[in-house]
Short mmCIF file of C-alpha atoms in Angstrom, two decimals:
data_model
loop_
_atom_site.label_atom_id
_atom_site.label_comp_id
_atom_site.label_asym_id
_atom_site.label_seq_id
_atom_site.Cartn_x
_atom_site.Cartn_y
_atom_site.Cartn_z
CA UNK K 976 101.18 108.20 122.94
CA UNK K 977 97.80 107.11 121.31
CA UNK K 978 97.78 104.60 118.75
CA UNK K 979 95.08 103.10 116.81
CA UNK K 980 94.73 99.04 116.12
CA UNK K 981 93.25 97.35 112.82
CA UNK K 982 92.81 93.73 113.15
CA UNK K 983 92.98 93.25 117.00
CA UNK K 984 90.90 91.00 117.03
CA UNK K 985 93.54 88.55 114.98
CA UNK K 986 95.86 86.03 116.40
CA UNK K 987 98.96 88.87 116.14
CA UNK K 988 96.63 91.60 116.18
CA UNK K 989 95.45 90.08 120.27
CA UNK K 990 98.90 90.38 120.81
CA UNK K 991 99.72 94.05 119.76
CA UNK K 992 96.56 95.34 121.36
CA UNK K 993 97.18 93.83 125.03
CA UNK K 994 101.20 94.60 124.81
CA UNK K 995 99.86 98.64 123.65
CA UNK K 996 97.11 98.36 127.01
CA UNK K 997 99.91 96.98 129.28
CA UNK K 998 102.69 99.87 128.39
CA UNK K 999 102.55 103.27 130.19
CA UNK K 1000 103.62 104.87 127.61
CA UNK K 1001 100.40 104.46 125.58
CA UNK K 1002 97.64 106.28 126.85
CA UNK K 1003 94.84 105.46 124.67
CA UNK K 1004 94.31 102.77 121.68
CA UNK K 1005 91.19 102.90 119.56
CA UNK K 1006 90.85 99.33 118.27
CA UNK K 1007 89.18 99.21 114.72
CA UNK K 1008 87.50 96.45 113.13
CA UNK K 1009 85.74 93.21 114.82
CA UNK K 1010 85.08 93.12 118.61
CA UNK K 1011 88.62 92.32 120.42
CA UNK K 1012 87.07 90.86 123.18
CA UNK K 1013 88.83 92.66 126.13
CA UNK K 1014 88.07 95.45 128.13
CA UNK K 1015 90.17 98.29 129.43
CA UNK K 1016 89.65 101.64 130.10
CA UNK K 1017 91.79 103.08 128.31
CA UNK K 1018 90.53 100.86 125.02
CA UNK K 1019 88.35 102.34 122.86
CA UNK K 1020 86.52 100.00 120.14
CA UNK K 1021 85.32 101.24 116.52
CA UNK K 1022 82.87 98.47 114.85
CA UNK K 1023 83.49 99.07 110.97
CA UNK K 1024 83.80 96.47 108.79
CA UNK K 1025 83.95 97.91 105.42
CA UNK K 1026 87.96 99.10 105.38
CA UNK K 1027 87.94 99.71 101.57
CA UNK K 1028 85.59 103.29 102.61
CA UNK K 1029 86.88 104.48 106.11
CA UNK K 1030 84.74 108.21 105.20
CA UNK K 1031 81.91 107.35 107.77
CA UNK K 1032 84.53 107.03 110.40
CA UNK K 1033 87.19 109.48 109.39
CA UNK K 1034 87.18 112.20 111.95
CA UNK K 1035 87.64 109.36 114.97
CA UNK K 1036 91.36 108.18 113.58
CA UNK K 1037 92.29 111.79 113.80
CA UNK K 1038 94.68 112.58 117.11
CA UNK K 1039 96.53 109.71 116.90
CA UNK K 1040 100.37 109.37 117.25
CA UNK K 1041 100.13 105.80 115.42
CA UNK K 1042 98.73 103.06 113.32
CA UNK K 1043 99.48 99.64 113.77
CA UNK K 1044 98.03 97.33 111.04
CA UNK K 1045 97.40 93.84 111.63
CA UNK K 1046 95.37 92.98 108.79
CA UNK K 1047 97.83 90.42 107.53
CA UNK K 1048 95.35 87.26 105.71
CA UNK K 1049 96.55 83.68 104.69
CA UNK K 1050 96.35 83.54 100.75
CA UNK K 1051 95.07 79.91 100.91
CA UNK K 1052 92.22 78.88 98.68
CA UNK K 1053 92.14 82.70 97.60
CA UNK K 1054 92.47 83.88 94.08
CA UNK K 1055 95.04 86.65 93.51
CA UNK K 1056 92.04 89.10 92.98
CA UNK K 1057 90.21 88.44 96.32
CA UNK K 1058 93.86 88.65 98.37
CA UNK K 1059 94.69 91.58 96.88
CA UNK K 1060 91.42 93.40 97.92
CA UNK K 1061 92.03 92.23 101.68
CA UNK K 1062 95.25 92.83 101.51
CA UNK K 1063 96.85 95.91 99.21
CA UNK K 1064 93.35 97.75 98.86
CA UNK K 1065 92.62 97.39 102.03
CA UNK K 1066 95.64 98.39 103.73
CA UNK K 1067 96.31 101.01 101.63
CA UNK K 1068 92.62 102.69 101.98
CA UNK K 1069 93.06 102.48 106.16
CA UNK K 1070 97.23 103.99 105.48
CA UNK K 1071 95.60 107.09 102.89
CA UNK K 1072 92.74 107.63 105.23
CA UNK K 1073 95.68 108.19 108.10
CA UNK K 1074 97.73 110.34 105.94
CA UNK K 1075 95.04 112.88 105.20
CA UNK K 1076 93.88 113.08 108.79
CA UNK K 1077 96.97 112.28 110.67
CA UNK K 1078 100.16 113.32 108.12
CA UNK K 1079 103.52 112.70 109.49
CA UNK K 1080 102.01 110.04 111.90
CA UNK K 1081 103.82 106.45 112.61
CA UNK K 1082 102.38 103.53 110.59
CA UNK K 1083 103.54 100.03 110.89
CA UNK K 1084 102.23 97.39 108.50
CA UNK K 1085 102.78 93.59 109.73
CA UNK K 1086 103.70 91.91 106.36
CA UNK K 1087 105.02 88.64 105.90
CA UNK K 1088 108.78 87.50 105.58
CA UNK K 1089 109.19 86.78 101.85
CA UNK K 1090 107.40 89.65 100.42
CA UNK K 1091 108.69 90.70 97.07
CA UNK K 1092 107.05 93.01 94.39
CA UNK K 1093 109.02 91.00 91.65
CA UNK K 1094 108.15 87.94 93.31
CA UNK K 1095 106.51 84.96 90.64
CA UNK K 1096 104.97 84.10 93.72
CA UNK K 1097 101.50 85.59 93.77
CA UNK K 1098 100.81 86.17 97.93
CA UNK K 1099 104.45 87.44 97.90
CA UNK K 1100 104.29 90.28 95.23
CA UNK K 1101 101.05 91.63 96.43
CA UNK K 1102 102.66 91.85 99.68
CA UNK K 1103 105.72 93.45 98.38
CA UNK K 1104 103.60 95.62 96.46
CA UNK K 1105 101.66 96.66 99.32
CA UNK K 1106 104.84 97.15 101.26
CA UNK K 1107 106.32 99.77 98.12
CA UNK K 1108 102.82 101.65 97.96
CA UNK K 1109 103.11 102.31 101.54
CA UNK K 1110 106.52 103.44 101.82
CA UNK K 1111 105.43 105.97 99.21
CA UNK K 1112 102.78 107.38 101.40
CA UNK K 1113 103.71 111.06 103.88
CA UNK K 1114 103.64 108.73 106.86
CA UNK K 1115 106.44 107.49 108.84
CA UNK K 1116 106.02 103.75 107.42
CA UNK K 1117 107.43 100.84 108.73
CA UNK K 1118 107.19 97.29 107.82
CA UNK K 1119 107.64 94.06 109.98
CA UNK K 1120 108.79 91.17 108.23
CA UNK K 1121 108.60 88.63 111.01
CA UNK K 1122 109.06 84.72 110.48
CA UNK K 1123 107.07 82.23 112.99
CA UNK K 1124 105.33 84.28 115.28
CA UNK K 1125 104.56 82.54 118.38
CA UNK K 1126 100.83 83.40 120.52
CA UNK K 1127 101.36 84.52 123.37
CA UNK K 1128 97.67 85.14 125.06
CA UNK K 1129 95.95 82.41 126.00
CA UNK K 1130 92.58 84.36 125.27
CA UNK K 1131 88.96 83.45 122.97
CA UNK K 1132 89.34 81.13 119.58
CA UNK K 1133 93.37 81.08 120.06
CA UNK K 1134 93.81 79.61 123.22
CA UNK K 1135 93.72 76.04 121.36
CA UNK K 1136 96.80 78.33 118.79
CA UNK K 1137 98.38 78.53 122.08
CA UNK K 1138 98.42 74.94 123.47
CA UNK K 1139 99.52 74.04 120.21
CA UNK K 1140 102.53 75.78 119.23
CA UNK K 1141 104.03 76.37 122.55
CA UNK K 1142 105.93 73.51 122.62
CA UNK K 1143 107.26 74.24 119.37
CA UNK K 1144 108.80 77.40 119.91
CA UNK K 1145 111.54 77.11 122.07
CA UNK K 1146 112.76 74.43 119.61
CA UNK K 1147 112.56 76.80 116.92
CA UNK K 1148 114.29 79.71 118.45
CA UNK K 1149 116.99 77.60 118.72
CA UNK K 1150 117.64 76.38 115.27
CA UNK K 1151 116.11 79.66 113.74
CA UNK K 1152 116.90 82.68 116.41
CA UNK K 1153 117.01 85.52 113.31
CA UNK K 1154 113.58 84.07 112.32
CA UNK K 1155 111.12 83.22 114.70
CA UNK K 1156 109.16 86.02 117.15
CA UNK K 1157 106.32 86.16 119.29
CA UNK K 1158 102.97 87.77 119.20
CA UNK K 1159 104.51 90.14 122.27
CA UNK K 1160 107.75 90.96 121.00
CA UNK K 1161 105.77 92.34 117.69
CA UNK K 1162 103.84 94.44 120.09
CA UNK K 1163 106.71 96.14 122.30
CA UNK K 1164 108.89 96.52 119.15
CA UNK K 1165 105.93 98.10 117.35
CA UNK K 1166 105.30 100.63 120.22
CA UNK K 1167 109.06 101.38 120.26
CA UNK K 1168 109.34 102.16 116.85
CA UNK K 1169 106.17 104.82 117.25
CA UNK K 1170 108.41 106.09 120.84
CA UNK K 1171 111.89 106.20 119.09
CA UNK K 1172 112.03 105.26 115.13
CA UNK K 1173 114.44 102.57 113.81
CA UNK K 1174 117.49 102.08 111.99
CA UNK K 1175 115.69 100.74 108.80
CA UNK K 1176 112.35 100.64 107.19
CA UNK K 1177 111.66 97.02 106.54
CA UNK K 1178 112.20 95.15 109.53
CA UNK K 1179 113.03 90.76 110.30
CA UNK K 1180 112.64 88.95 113.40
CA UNK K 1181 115.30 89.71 114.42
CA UNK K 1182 115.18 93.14 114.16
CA UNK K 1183 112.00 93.09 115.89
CA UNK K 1184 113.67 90.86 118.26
CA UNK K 1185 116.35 93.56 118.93
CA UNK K 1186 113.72 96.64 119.49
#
């Protein structure tokens, strides 16, 4: 399959990318967005950093089995305005520009767990509302939910994520196994779901865990 990337060049989004260049059944990613810093040949890179207009670079995310979105931001010290542009409007202008040029295609959106369109909670309804306008889209749309998501490339800016919270995580899958992940696991289960579906739409840790 060929798949496309936005936001490898995040903590998760390093993760997805090197799990989609290590699997045989990919055969071509076309990473979108800021430099991901690795090289493979079957990697192709797209610099473009306005996502809110994708037209310059339509025609190059046509051909492509799926989308995986890693565009997921922190909230903090942001104003519900300025998180909703990076993360509804932006999300949704990459997810329309895929269903006009790639209908019927996979698209999986890494949320956050909590998300809730009713939500008082501002980070949490924009993400749930980003999560409804999505579903509503002609694109086979599914969300990942996952809880602590551990690195698992030692690579660039996050090696020092790395040395950090490895020592944590084996604690925490122990006293949270339905709720904690890593950056890997989020990969494979992402390029199952393109291979094979999955049972639901919205999708835990453990649920990603299980794929």
């Amino acid at each position: 399959m060929r798949v496309i990337v936005f936001g490898a060049a995040g903590m998760l989004g390093q993760g997805v990318l090197r799990e989609c260049l290590d699997d045989e059944r990919v055969t071509a990613v076309l990473a979108v967005g800021s430099p991901a810093g690795v090289a493979h040949p079957k990697l192709r890179e797209v610099r473009h950093d306005d996502l809110l207009d994708l037209t310059p670079i339509a025609s190059e995310l046509a051909g492509y089995d799926a989308c995986f979105s890693c565009l997921t931001s922190s909230s903090a010290r942001m104003r519900e305005p300025e998180y909703r542009r990076v993360t509804y409007d932006s999300t949704l202008s990459v997810a329309r520009t895929l269903a006009e040029v790639g209908p019927g295609s996979t698209f999986v959106y890494l949320s956050r767990a909590g998300a809730d369109a009713r939500s008082r909670t501002m980070w949490a309804r924009v993400t749930g509302e980003t999560e409804n306008a999505l579903l509503a889209l002609p694109l086979d749309v599914y969300v990942f939910r996952p809880g602590y998501v551990q690195p698992t490339h030692r690579t660039g800016f996050y090696r020092l994520a790395y040395v950090v919270a490895a020592p944590f995580y084996p604690v925490l899958r122990r006293l949270f196994p339905s709720t904690v992940t890593t950056a890997a696991q989020v990969g494979r289960a992402m390029i199952a779901v393109a291979e094979r579906g999955a049972p639901g739409r919205v999708l835990d840790a453990a649920a990603i865990n299980a794929l």
